[in-house]
Short mmCIF file of N, CA and C in Angstrom, two decimals:
data_model
loop_
_atom_site.label_atom_id
_atom_site.label_comp_id
_atom_site.label_asym_id
_atom_site.label_seq_id
_atom_site.Cartn_x
_atom_site.Cartn_y
_atom_site.Cartn_z
N MET X 16 -75.42 94.20 319.54
CA MET X 16 -76.07 95.16 318.70
C MET X 16 -77.56 95.16 319.05
N GLN X 17 -78.09 96.31 319.37
CA GLN X 17 -79.50 96.42 319.67
C GLN X 17 -80.12 97.47 318.77
N GLY X 18 -81.37 97.45 318.69
CA GLY X 18 -82.11 98.39 317.87
C GLY X 18 -83.37 97.69 317.41
N CYS X 19 -84.26 98.44 316.87
CA CYS X 19 -85.53 97.86 316.45
C CYS X 19 -85.60 97.85 314.93
N ALA X 20 -86.10 96.75 314.40
CA ALA X 20 -86.37 96.70 312.97
C ALA X 20 -87.54 97.64 312.71
N ASP X 21 -87.32 98.65 311.93
CA ASP X 21 -88.32 99.68 311.73
C ASP X 21 -88.17 100.21 310.32
N TYR X 22 -89.24 100.66 309.73
CA TYR X 22 -89.16 101.21 308.39
C TYR X 22 -88.81 102.70 308.40
N LYS X 23 -89.03 103.37 309.53
CA LYS X 23 -88.77 104.80 309.60
C LYS X 23 -87.29 105.13 309.80
N ILE X 24 -86.58 104.29 310.54
CA ILE X 24 -85.16 104.57 310.81
C ILE X 24 -84.34 104.59 309.51
N PRO X 25 -84.47 103.58 308.64
CA PRO X 25 -83.72 103.65 307.37
C PRO X 25 -84.09 104.87 306.54
N GLN X 26 -85.36 105.28 306.60
CA GLN X 26 -85.78 106.47 305.86
C GLN X 26 -85.01 107.69 306.35
N VAL X 27 -84.90 107.85 307.66
CA VAL X 27 -84.18 108.99 308.23
C VAL X 27 -82.69 108.89 307.90
N LEU X 28 -82.12 107.70 308.06
CA LEU X 28 -80.70 107.53 307.77
C LEU X 28 -80.39 107.82 306.30
N ARG X 29 -81.30 107.44 305.43
CA ARG X 29 -81.12 107.74 304.00
C ARG X 29 -81.22 109.24 303.76
N GLN X 30 -82.21 109.87 304.35
CA GLN X 30 -82.39 111.30 304.17
C GLN X 30 -81.17 112.08 304.67
N LEU X 31 -80.57 111.60 305.74
CA LEU X 31 -79.39 112.27 306.31
C LEU X 31 -78.10 111.94 305.55
N GLY X 32 -78.18 111.02 304.59
CA GLY X 32 -77.00 110.63 303.82
C GLY X 32 -76.15 109.60 304.52
N ILE X 33 -76.66 108.99 305.57
CA ILE X 33 -75.91 107.97 306.31
C ILE X 33 -76.04 106.62 305.62
N LEU X 34 -77.24 106.31 305.13
CA LEU X 34 -77.46 105.11 304.31
C LEU X 34 -77.60 105.54 302.87
N GLU X 35 -76.93 104.83 302.00
CA GLU X 35 -77.03 105.09 300.57
C GLU X 35 -77.42 103.79 299.89
N TYR X 36 -78.51 103.81 299.16
CA TYR X 36 -79.00 102.62 298.49
C TYR X 36 -78.42 102.49 297.09
N SER X 37 -78.37 101.27 296.61
CA SER X 37 -77.97 101.06 295.22
C SER X 37 -79.01 101.75 294.33
N LYS X 38 -78.64 101.99 293.10
CA LYS X 38 -79.55 102.66 292.17
C LYS X 38 -80.84 101.86 292.02
N ASP X 39 -80.74 100.54 291.91
CA ASP X 39 -81.92 99.69 291.74
C ASP X 39 -82.82 99.72 292.97
N LEU X 40 -82.23 99.62 294.16
CA LEU X 40 -83.02 99.64 295.38
C LEU X 40 -83.67 101.00 295.58
N ALA X 41 -82.91 102.07 295.35
CA ALA X 41 -83.46 103.42 295.50
C ALA X 41 -84.64 103.62 294.56
N MET X 42 -84.55 103.11 293.34
CA MET X 42 -85.63 103.25 292.37
C MET X 42 -86.88 102.50 292.85
N LEU X 43 -86.71 101.28 293.37
CA LEU X 43 -87.85 100.52 293.88
C LEU X 43 -88.54 101.25 295.02
N ILE X 44 -87.75 101.78 295.94
CA ILE X 44 -88.32 102.48 297.09
C ILE X 44 -88.97 103.79 296.66
N ASP X 45 -88.29 104.54 295.81
CA ASP X 45 -88.83 105.83 295.37
C ASP X 45 -90.10 105.66 294.56
N GLU X 46 -90.24 104.53 293.86
CA GLU X 46 -91.46 104.25 293.09
C GLU X 46 -92.50 103.52 293.94
N ARG X 47 -92.18 103.38 295.21
CA ARG X 47 -93.09 102.76 296.18
C ARG X 47 -93.48 101.33 295.81
N LYS X 48 -92.49 100.59 295.32
CA LYS X 48 -92.68 99.17 295.01
C LYS X 48 -92.45 98.37 296.29
N GLU X 49 -93.23 97.36 296.47
CA GLU X 49 -93.11 96.54 297.68
C GLU X 49 -91.89 95.62 297.61
N LEU X 50 -91.15 95.58 298.70
CA LEU X 50 -90.05 94.62 298.85
C LEU X 50 -90.59 93.42 299.61
N GLU X 51 -90.31 92.26 299.12
CA GLU X 51 -90.80 91.06 299.78
C GLU X 51 -90.15 90.90 301.15
N HIS X 52 -90.96 90.53 302.13
CA HIS X 52 -90.43 90.30 303.48
C HIS X 52 -89.35 89.22 303.42
N ASP X 53 -88.24 89.49 304.09
CA ASP X 53 -87.07 88.62 304.15
C ASP X 53 -86.36 88.45 302.81
N SER X 54 -86.65 89.34 301.86
CA SER X 54 -85.88 89.34 300.62
C SER X 54 -84.48 89.87 300.93
N GLU X 55 -83.56 89.64 300.04
CA GLU X 55 -82.19 90.11 300.24
C GLU X 55 -82.15 91.62 300.46
N MET X 56 -82.93 92.36 299.68
CA MET X 56 -82.93 93.82 299.80
C MET X 56 -83.49 94.26 301.15
N GLU X 57 -84.58 93.63 301.58
CA GLU X 57 -85.18 94.03 302.86
C GLU X 57 -84.25 93.69 304.02
N ILE X 58 -83.62 92.54 303.98
CA ILE X 58 -82.68 92.15 305.03
C ILE X 58 -81.49 93.09 305.06
N GLU X 59 -80.99 93.46 303.89
CA GLU X 59 -79.86 94.39 303.83
C GLU X 59 -80.22 95.75 304.41
N ILE X 60 -81.43 96.21 304.16
CA ILE X 60 -81.86 97.49 304.75
C ILE X 60 -81.85 97.39 306.27
N ARG X 61 -82.45 96.33 306.80
CA ARG X 61 -82.51 96.17 308.27
C ARG X 61 -81.12 96.01 308.87
N ALA X 62 -80.28 95.19 308.23
CA ALA X 62 -78.94 94.95 308.76
C ALA X 62 -78.10 96.23 308.74
N ASN X 63 -78.18 96.96 307.65
CA ASN X 63 -77.40 98.19 307.55
C ASN X 63 -77.92 99.28 308.47
N MET X 64 -79.22 99.27 308.75
CA MET X 64 -79.78 100.21 309.72
C MET X 64 -79.16 99.95 311.10
N LEU X 65 -79.09 98.67 311.48
CA LEU X 65 -78.50 98.31 312.77
C LEU X 65 -77.01 98.66 312.80
N TYR X 66 -76.31 98.36 311.72
CA TYR X 66 -74.88 98.65 311.64
C TYR X 66 -74.63 100.16 311.72
N ALA X 67 -75.43 100.94 310.99
CA ALA X 67 -75.27 102.40 311.02
C ALA X 67 -75.52 102.94 312.42
N THR X 68 -76.51 102.37 313.11
CA THR X 68 -76.79 102.80 314.48
C THR X 68 -75.59 102.54 315.38
N GLU X 69 -74.95 101.40 315.20
CA GLU X 69 -73.75 101.09 315.99
C GLU X 69 -72.60 102.04 315.66
N LEU X 70 -72.44 102.39 314.39
CA LEU X 70 -71.40 103.35 314.01
C LEU X 70 -71.66 104.72 314.63
N ILE X 71 -72.91 105.12 314.65
CA ILE X 71 -73.28 106.40 315.28
C ILE X 71 -72.96 106.33 316.77
N LYS X 72 -73.32 105.23 317.41
CA LYS X 72 -73.04 105.06 318.84
C LYS X 72 -71.54 105.16 319.11
N ASN X 73 -70.74 104.48 318.30
CA ASN X 73 -69.29 104.51 318.49
C ASN X 73 -68.73 105.91 318.30
N ARG X 74 -69.23 106.63 317.31
CA ARG X 74 -68.75 108.00 317.07
C ARG X 74 -69.14 108.91 318.24
N LEU X 75 -70.36 108.74 318.74
CA LEU X 75 -70.79 109.53 319.90
C LEU X 75 -69.92 109.23 321.11
N HIS X 76 -69.61 107.95 321.33
CA HIS X 76 -68.75 107.58 322.47
C HIS X 76 -67.37 108.21 322.33
N GLN X 77 -66.85 108.28 321.11
CA GLN X 77 -65.55 108.93 320.89
C GLN X 77 -65.61 110.41 321.28
N ASN X 78 -66.79 110.98 321.17
CA ASN X 78 -66.98 112.39 321.52
C ASN X 78 -67.58 112.56 322.91
N GLN X 79 -67.42 111.53 323.74
CA GLN X 79 -67.83 111.55 325.14
C GLN X 79 -69.35 111.69 325.32
N VAL X 80 -70.12 111.24 324.35
CA VAL X 80 -71.59 111.23 324.46
C VAL X 80 -71.99 109.78 324.68
N ASN X 81 -72.54 109.50 325.83
CA ASN X 81 -72.86 108.13 326.20
C ASN X 81 -74.33 107.82 325.91
N MET X 82 -74.58 107.29 324.73
CA MET X 82 -75.92 106.85 324.35
C MET X 82 -75.81 105.40 323.90
N ASN X 83 -76.80 104.60 324.27
CA ASN X 83 -76.80 103.22 323.78
C ASN X 83 -77.59 103.15 322.47
N SER X 84 -77.58 101.98 321.85
CA SER X 84 -78.21 101.81 320.55
C SER X 84 -79.71 102.06 320.59
N VAL X 85 -80.36 101.65 321.66
CA VAL X 85 -81.80 101.86 321.77
C VAL X 85 -82.11 103.35 321.87
N GLN X 86 -81.31 104.09 322.61
CA GLN X 86 -81.52 105.54 322.72
C GLN X 86 -81.32 106.22 321.37
N ILE X 87 -80.33 105.78 320.62
CA ILE X 87 -80.09 106.34 319.29
C ILE X 87 -81.25 106.00 318.37
N ASP X 88 -81.70 104.75 318.43
CA ASP X 88 -82.85 104.31 317.65
C ASP X 88 -84.06 105.18 317.96
N ASN X 89 -84.30 105.43 319.23
CA ASN X 89 -85.42 106.27 319.64
C ASN X 89 -85.27 107.70 319.13
N ALA X 90 -84.06 108.23 319.20
CA ALA X 90 -83.81 109.59 318.73
C ALA X 90 -84.04 109.68 317.22
N LEU X 91 -83.60 108.67 316.49
CA LEU X 91 -83.82 108.66 315.04
C LEU X 91 -85.30 108.54 314.72
N TRP X 92 -86.01 107.72 315.47
CA TRP X 92 -87.45 107.57 315.25
C TRP X 92 -88.16 108.90 315.50
N LEU X 93 -87.78 109.60 316.57
CA LEU X 93 -88.37 110.91 316.83
C LEU X 93 -88.04 111.89 315.71
N LEU X 94 -86.82 111.80 315.19
CA LEU X 94 -86.41 112.66 314.09
C LEU X 94 -87.26 112.39 312.85
N SER X 95 -87.74 111.16 312.71
CA SER X 95 -88.58 110.81 311.55
C SER X 95 -89.89 111.59 311.54
N LYS X 96 -90.26 112.15 312.68
CA LYS X 96 -91.49 112.94 312.77
C LYS X 96 -91.30 114.35 312.22
N ASN X 97 -90.05 114.73 311.98
CA ASN X 97 -89.73 116.04 311.42
C ASN X 97 -90.21 116.08 309.96
N LYS X 98 -91.12 116.95 309.65
CA LYS X 98 -91.72 117.02 308.31
C LYS X 98 -90.69 117.27 307.22
N GLU X 99 -89.60 117.95 307.55
CA GLU X 99 -88.58 118.26 306.55
C GLU X 99 -87.80 117.01 306.12
N LEU X 100 -87.84 115.94 306.89
CA LEU X 100 -87.09 114.73 306.55
C LEU X 100 -87.92 113.71 305.79
N LYS X 101 -89.09 114.07 305.35
CA LYS X 101 -89.94 113.09 304.69
C LYS X 101 -89.90 113.22 303.17
N ASN X 102 -88.83 113.79 302.64
CA ASN X 102 -88.73 113.93 301.19
C ASN X 102 -88.54 112.59 300.50
N LYS X 103 -87.88 111.66 301.14
CA LYS X 103 -87.64 110.34 300.57
C LYS X 103 -88.63 109.36 301.19
N PRO X 104 -89.24 108.51 300.37
CA PRO X 104 -90.18 107.53 300.94
C PRO X 104 -89.44 106.43 301.71
N HIS X 105 -90.18 105.74 302.56
CA HIS X 105 -89.63 104.58 303.25
C HIS X 105 -89.93 103.34 302.42
N HIS X 106 -89.19 102.27 302.71
CA HIS X 106 -89.44 101.03 301.97
C HIS X 106 -90.76 100.42 302.40
N LEU X 107 -91.38 99.69 301.51
CA LEU X 107 -92.66 99.05 301.78
C LEU X 107 -92.46 97.53 301.83
N THR X 108 -92.86 96.94 302.93
CA THR X 108 -92.78 95.50 303.12
C THR X 108 -93.97 95.08 303.94
N LYS X 109 -94.74 94.12 303.44
CA LYS X 109 -95.85 93.59 304.21
C LYS X 109 -95.30 92.60 305.22
N THR X 110 -95.47 92.95 306.50
CA THR X 110 -94.96 92.11 307.57
C THR X 110 -95.67 92.48 308.86
N ILE X 111 -95.64 91.59 309.81
CA ILE X 111 -96.18 91.89 311.13
C ILE X 111 -95.08 92.36 312.07
N TYR X 112 -93.85 92.45 311.60
CA TYR X 112 -92.71 92.72 312.47
C TYR X 112 -92.32 94.19 312.55
N TYR X 113 -92.90 95.07 311.78
CA TYR X 113 -92.59 96.50 311.89
C TYR X 113 -93.67 97.18 312.67
#
């Protein structure tokens, strides 16, 4: 499994309906509350982002589209620049790793 830990990818996946947060987590993010680095919620966001990227890759391969996880990650990151996808905020975590 490859991909980059990034705050923008989960934002795009959430906006597209690929990632769905629990009511409590969605409320924290929507209210722009900081998630502690390496907290259970922050780790789950990163892990599920990677898992979702792998599911997308597998679905693309089933449809004869050969993209690796890094290419999908890059495409999602570029999609994050689309102004129409910024309706939902991204999670906030103070870290040097994003």
